[in-house]
Coordinates of C-alpha atoms in Angstrom, one line a residue:
M1 CA -6.3 15.4 -7.6
P2 CA -4.4 16.8 -4.8
A3 CA -1.1 18.5 -5.6
S4 CA 0.6 16.0 -3.3
D5 CA -0.9 12.9 -5.1
A6 CA 0.4 14.3 -8.4
M7 CA 3.9 14.5 -7.1
T8 CA 3.7 11.0 -5.4
S9 CA 5.3 8.1 -7.2
D10 CA 3.0 5.1 -8.1
L11 CA 4.7 3.0 -5.7
E12 CA 4.4 5.6 -2.8
L13 CA 0.8 5.6 -3.7
L14 CA 0.3 1.9 -3.6
E15 CA 2.1 1.6 -0.4
R16 CA -0.1 4.2 1.4
A17 CA -3.3 2.7 -0.1
A18 CA -2.5 -0.7 1.0
R19 CA -1.8 0.3 4.6
E20 CA -5.1 2.2 4.6
A21 CA -6.7 -0.8 3.3
G22 CA -5.1 -2.9 5.9
E23 CA -6.3 -0.8 8.7
I24 CA -9.9 -1.2 7.3
A25 CA -9.7 -4.9 6.9
L26 CA -8.4 -5.2 10.5
R27 CA -11.5 -3.3 11.9
F28 CA -13.5 -6.5 10.6
F29 CA -10.9 -9.2 11.3
R30 CA -12.0 -11.7 14.0
R31 CA -15.3 -9.8 14.5
D32 CA -17.6 -12.0 12.4
P33 CA -18.3 -9.8 9.4
R34 CA -21.3 -10.2 7.3
R35 CA -20.6 -12.5 4.5
W36 CA -22.2 -14.4 1.5
T37 CA -21.1 -16.5 -1.6
K38 CA -20.5 -15.2 -4.9
E39 CA -20.2 -17.1 -8.3
G40 CA -17.8 -19.8 -8.1
D41 CA -18.6 -20.8 -4.5
S42 CA -16.2 -18.1 -3.4
P43 CA -16.7 -16.2 -0.2
V44 CA -17.1 -12.6 0.1
S45 CA -17.7 -10.4 3.1
E46 CA -18.4 -6.8 4.0
A47 CA -14.6 -6.3 4.7
D48 CA -13.8 -7.1 1.2
I49 CA -16.3 -4.6 -0.2
A50 CA -15.2 -1.8 2.0
V51 CA -11.5 -2.2 1.3
D52 CA -12.5 -2.3 -2.5
R53 CA -14.4 0.9 -2.2
H54 CA -11.5 2.7 -0.1
L55 CA -9.0 1.7 -2.8
H56 CA -10.8 2.5 -5.8
D57 CA -11.5 5.9 -4.2
I58 CA -8.0 6.9 -3.2
L59 CA -6.5 5.1 -6.4
T60 CA -8.6 6.4 -9.1
S61 CA -8.9 9.8 -7.5
S62 CA -5.1 10.1 -7.5
R63 CA -4.7 8.5 -11.0
A64 CA -8.0 9.5 -13.1
D65 CA -6.1 8.2 -16.3
Y66 CA -5.5 4.8 -15.1
G67 CA -7.9 1.9 -15.6
W68 CA -9.4 -0.4 -12.9
L69 CA -9.6 -4.1 -12.3
S70 CA -10.6 -5.6 -9.0
E71 CA -11.9 -9.0 -7.6
E72 CA -14.7 -7.1 -6.0
T73 CA -15.7 -4.6 -8.8
R74 CA -17.8 -5.5 -11.8
D75 CA -15.4 -5.6 -14.7
S76 CA -15.5 -3.1 -17.8
E77 CA -13.7 -3.3 -21.0
E78 CA -13.0 0.3 -20.6
R79 CA -9.9 -0.7 -18.8
L80 CA -8.5 -2.6 -21.9
S81 CA -8.0 0.9 -23.6
R82 CA -5.9 2.4 -20.8
A83 CA -2.2 2.6 -20.9
R84 CA -1.9 1.8 -17.2
V85 CA -4.1 -0.2 -15.0
F86 CA -4.8 -0.8 -11.3
I87 CA -5.1 -4.4 -10.6
V88 CA -6.2 -5.0 -7.1
D89 CA -7.4 -7.9 -4.7
P90 CA -8.9 -6.1 -1.8
I91 CA -8.4 -9.2 0.5
D92 CA -6.6 -12.0 -1.1
G93 CA -7.3 -15.1 1.1
T94 CA -10.9 -14.3 2.2
R95 CA -11.4 -17.8 3.4
A96 CA -8.4 -17.3 5.9
F97 CA -9.6 -13.8 6.8
L98 CA -13.1 -15.2 7.7
A99 CA -11.6 -18.2 9.5
G100 CA -9.6 -15.8 11.8
T101 CA -5.9 -16.9 10.5
D102 CA -3.5 -14.2 9.5
E103 CA -2.3 -15.4 6.1
W104 CA -4.2 -12.9 4.0
T105 CA -3.2 -9.8 2.0
V106 CA -4.0 -6.7 0.3
A107 CA -2.5 -6.8 -3.4
I108 CA -2.1 -3.9 -5.6
A109 CA -0.3 -3.6 -8.9
V110 CA 0.0 -0.9 -11.6
V111 CA 0.2 -2.9 -14.9
E112 CA 1.5 -1.3 -18.3
R113 CA 1.5 -3.0 -21.7
G114 CA 0.4 -6.3 -20.0
R115 CA 3.2 -6.4 -17.2
P116 CA 3.3 -4.9 -13.7
V117 CA 5.6 -2.0 -13.1
S118 CA 4.7 -1.2 -9.5
A119 CA 3.4 -3.6 -6.6
A120 CA 2.6 -3.6 -3.0
V121 CA 1.5 -6.9 -1.4
Y122 CA 0.7 -6.1 2.4
R123 CA 0.0 -8.6 5.1
P124 CA -1.9 -6.4 7.9
A125 CA -1.9 -9.0 10.7
G126 CA 1.8 -9.3 10.5
D127 CA 2.6 -5.7 9.3
E128 CA 4.6 -7.0 6.4
M129 CA 4.7 -4.7 3.3
F130 CA 6.3 -6.1 0.4
L131 CA 7.1 -3.5 -2.6
G132 CA 8.4 -3.8 -5.9
E133 CA 9.1 -1.3 -8.8
L134 CA 10.2 -2.5 -12.2
G135 CA 14.0 -2.3 -12.6
K136 CA 14.4 -1.1 -9.0
G137 CA 14.1 -4.3 -6.9
A138 CA 11.8 -5.6 -4.2
T139 CA 11.8 -5.0 -0.4
L140 CA 10.2 -6.3 2.6
N141 CA 9.7 -3.4 5.3
G142 CA 12.3 -1.4 3.6
Q143 CA 15.1 -4.4 3.4
R144 CA 16.0 -5.5 -0.2
I145 CA 14.9 -9.3 -0.8
S146 CA 16.0 -12.0 -3.1
V147 CA 14.5 -15.4 -4.0
S148 CA 16.3 -18.4 -2.8
A149 CA 19.7 -19.5 -3.9
R150 CA 19.1 -23.1 -3.9
Q151 CA 20.3 -25.1 -7.0
G152 CA 18.6 -28.2 -6.9
L153 CA 15.2 -29.6 -6.1
S154 CA 16.0 -32.0 -3.5
G155 CA 15.3 -30.2 -0.1
A156 CA 13.5 -27.3 -1.9
R157 CA 10.6 -26.0 0.3
F158 CA 7.5 -26.1 -2.1
A159 CA 4.2 -24.2 -1.4
G160 CA 1.1 -25.1 -3.4
P161 CA -1.9 -27.4 -3.5
K162 CA -1.5 -30.4 -1.0
S163 CA -2.9 -32.6 -3.6
V164 CA 0.1 -31.6 -5.8
S165 CA 2.8 -31.8 -3.2
S166 CA 1.9 -35.4 -2.3
K167 CA 2.3 -36.8 -5.8
A168 CA 5.1 -39.3 -6.1
E169 CA 6.7 -37.2 -8.9
I170 CA 7.2 -34.4 -6.3
V171 CA 8.1 -36.5 -3.2
D172 CA 10.6 -38.7 -4.8
R173 CA 12.6 -35.8 -6.0
G174 CA 13.1 -34.8 -2.4
I175 CA 11.0 -31.6 -2.5
V176 CA 9.5 -30.7 1.0
Y177 CA 5.9 -29.5 1.5
A178 CA 6.1 -26.1 3.1
G179 CA 2.5 -26.0 3.8
Y180 CA -0.6 -24.4 2.3
I181 CA -0.7 -20.6 2.1
P182 CA -4.3 -19.3 1.3
S183 CA -3.3 -16.1 -0.1
L184 CA -1.7 -16.8 -3.5
A185 CA -0.3 -13.3 -3.4
Y186 CA 1.5 -14.0 -0.1
R187 CA 2.6 -17.4 -1.3
L188 CA 4.4 -15.8 -4.0
A189 CA 5.6 -13.1 -2.0
M190 CA 7.2 -15.6 0.3
V191 CA 9.1 -16.9 -2.7
S192 CA 10.2 -13.4 -3.4
D193 CA 12.1 -13.2 -0.1
G194 CA 13.4 -16.8 0.1
R195 CA 11.2 -18.2 2.8
I196 CA 9.9 -20.5 0.3
D197 CA 12.1 -22.0 -2.5
I198 CA 9.3 -22.4 -5.0
A199 CA 5.4 -22.3 -5.3
S200 CA 2.7 -23.1 -7.7
A201 CA -0.8 -22.6 -8.4
R202 CA -3.5 -24.3 -10.2
G203 CA -4.9 -23.0 -13.3
R204 CA -7.7 -20.4 -13.3
A205 CA -5.9 -18.0 -11.0
C206 CA -6.8 -14.4 -12.0
D207 CA -5.0 -11.2 -12.7
W208 CA -5.7 -9.7 -9.0
D209 CA -4.3 -12.9 -7.4
L210 CA -1.0 -12.6 -9.2
A211 CA 0.2 -9.4 -10.8
A212 CA 1.3 -7.6 -7.7
A213 CA 3.4 -10.7 -6.5
D214 CA 4.5 -11.4 -10.1
L215 CA 6.6 -8.3 -10.0
L216 CA 7.9 -9.0 -6.4
V217 CA 9.3 -12.4 -7.6
Q218 CA 10.9 -10.8 -11.0
E219 CA 12.5 -8.0 -8.8
A220 CA 13.8 -10.4 -6.5
G221 CA 15.6 -12.3 -9.1
G222 CA 13.0 -15.1 -9.8
R223 CA 10.4 -16.0 -12.3
L224 CA 6.9 -16.7 -12.5
T225 CA 5.7 -18.6 -15.6
D226 CA 3.2 -20.9 -17.0
L227 CA 4.2 -24.4 -17.2
E228 CA 5.5 -23.9 -20.9
G229 CA 7.8 -21.1 -19.5
A230 CA 5.9 -18.2 -20.5
A231 CA 5.4 -15.1 -18.4
A232 CA 1.9 -14.1 -17.6
V233 CA 0.2 -11.1 -19.2
Y234 CA -2.3 -9.0 -17.7
N235 CA -5.1 -6.9 -18.5
K236 CA -6.4 -8.9 -21.2
P237 CA -10.1 -9.6 -21.9
D238 CA -9.7 -13.0 -19.9
V239 CA -8.2 -12.3 -16.6
R240 CA -7.5 -16.1 -15.8
H241 CA -4.4 -17.9 -16.2
K242 CA -2.9 -21.3 -16.9
A243 CA -1.2 -23.3 -13.9
L244 CA 1.9 -21.3 -12.8
V245 CA 5.2 -21.9 -10.9
A246 CA 7.4 -19.3 -9.2
G247 CA 11.1 -19.4 -8.0
P248 CA 14.6 -19.1 -9.1
S249 CA 15.3 -20.3 -12.5
A250 CA 17.4 -23.1 -11.2
L251 CA 14.3 -24.6 -9.6
V252 CA 11.6 -23.3 -12.0
D253 CA 13.1 -25.0 -15.2
P254 CA 13.4 -28.5 -13.8
L255 CA 9.9 -28.4 -11.9
R256 CA 8.1 -27.4 -14.8
P257 CA 7.9 -30.6 -16.7
I258 CA 7.1 -32.2 -13.4
L259 CA 4.1 -30.1 -12.5
K260 CA 2.9 -30.5 -16.0
S261 CA 2.6 -34.2 -15.4
V262 CA 0.8 -33.8 -11.9
I263 CA -1.4 -30.8 -12.3
R264 CA -4.5 -31.4 -14.2

């Protein structure tokens, strides 16, 4: 490992890696990259693989003692024995990426004892860099960010599956649909900077969709919980999660029971 990397903080390393990953992804963006379908009818492209390989090289060479979990790398139980683990989504929102829309991100977190401690979520097409570090707050392009100060559900901007937002239980409370954001990491990052008041995700989202943005929401003063109110735990044998909701506590707490009645 180069001496410069040894002296670099995890957060600085994640930011550099995310920017380099974004540059690689943009070389393929709107250029019809080769694509195929993997398990679960999920799309993947040569861009996802190129970004994944670069991130693996730069991150694991800089922190050889950290474990590795990525959407585009075959999983190994070896990560479970590591004190710290990189959790990576090379391109979160691959469908948006392949469709040529710009709501896709690179998401990277360092997780320790099941919770994220450093995180970067980067939207290359808009040059938006979200960074968070445990106990030190969250930023967007260097400026401190915070979740919405809204205290009630009426008028709250909600991002999530349209099939959820259209339910009478949601509409009747005056909650406003803010649109579908295909990158879950970006959806949650937008909660962290208050552009969206609250967001949800159906069950079966994976560690790589959530870990980085989870820390952003937390460090911006909000919460990401399941519908029972429990925080997500990462780097377990099963990387899938229950349905989740994110936002300030003043909105998460009253929305959780409503979502329980409409998310199946």
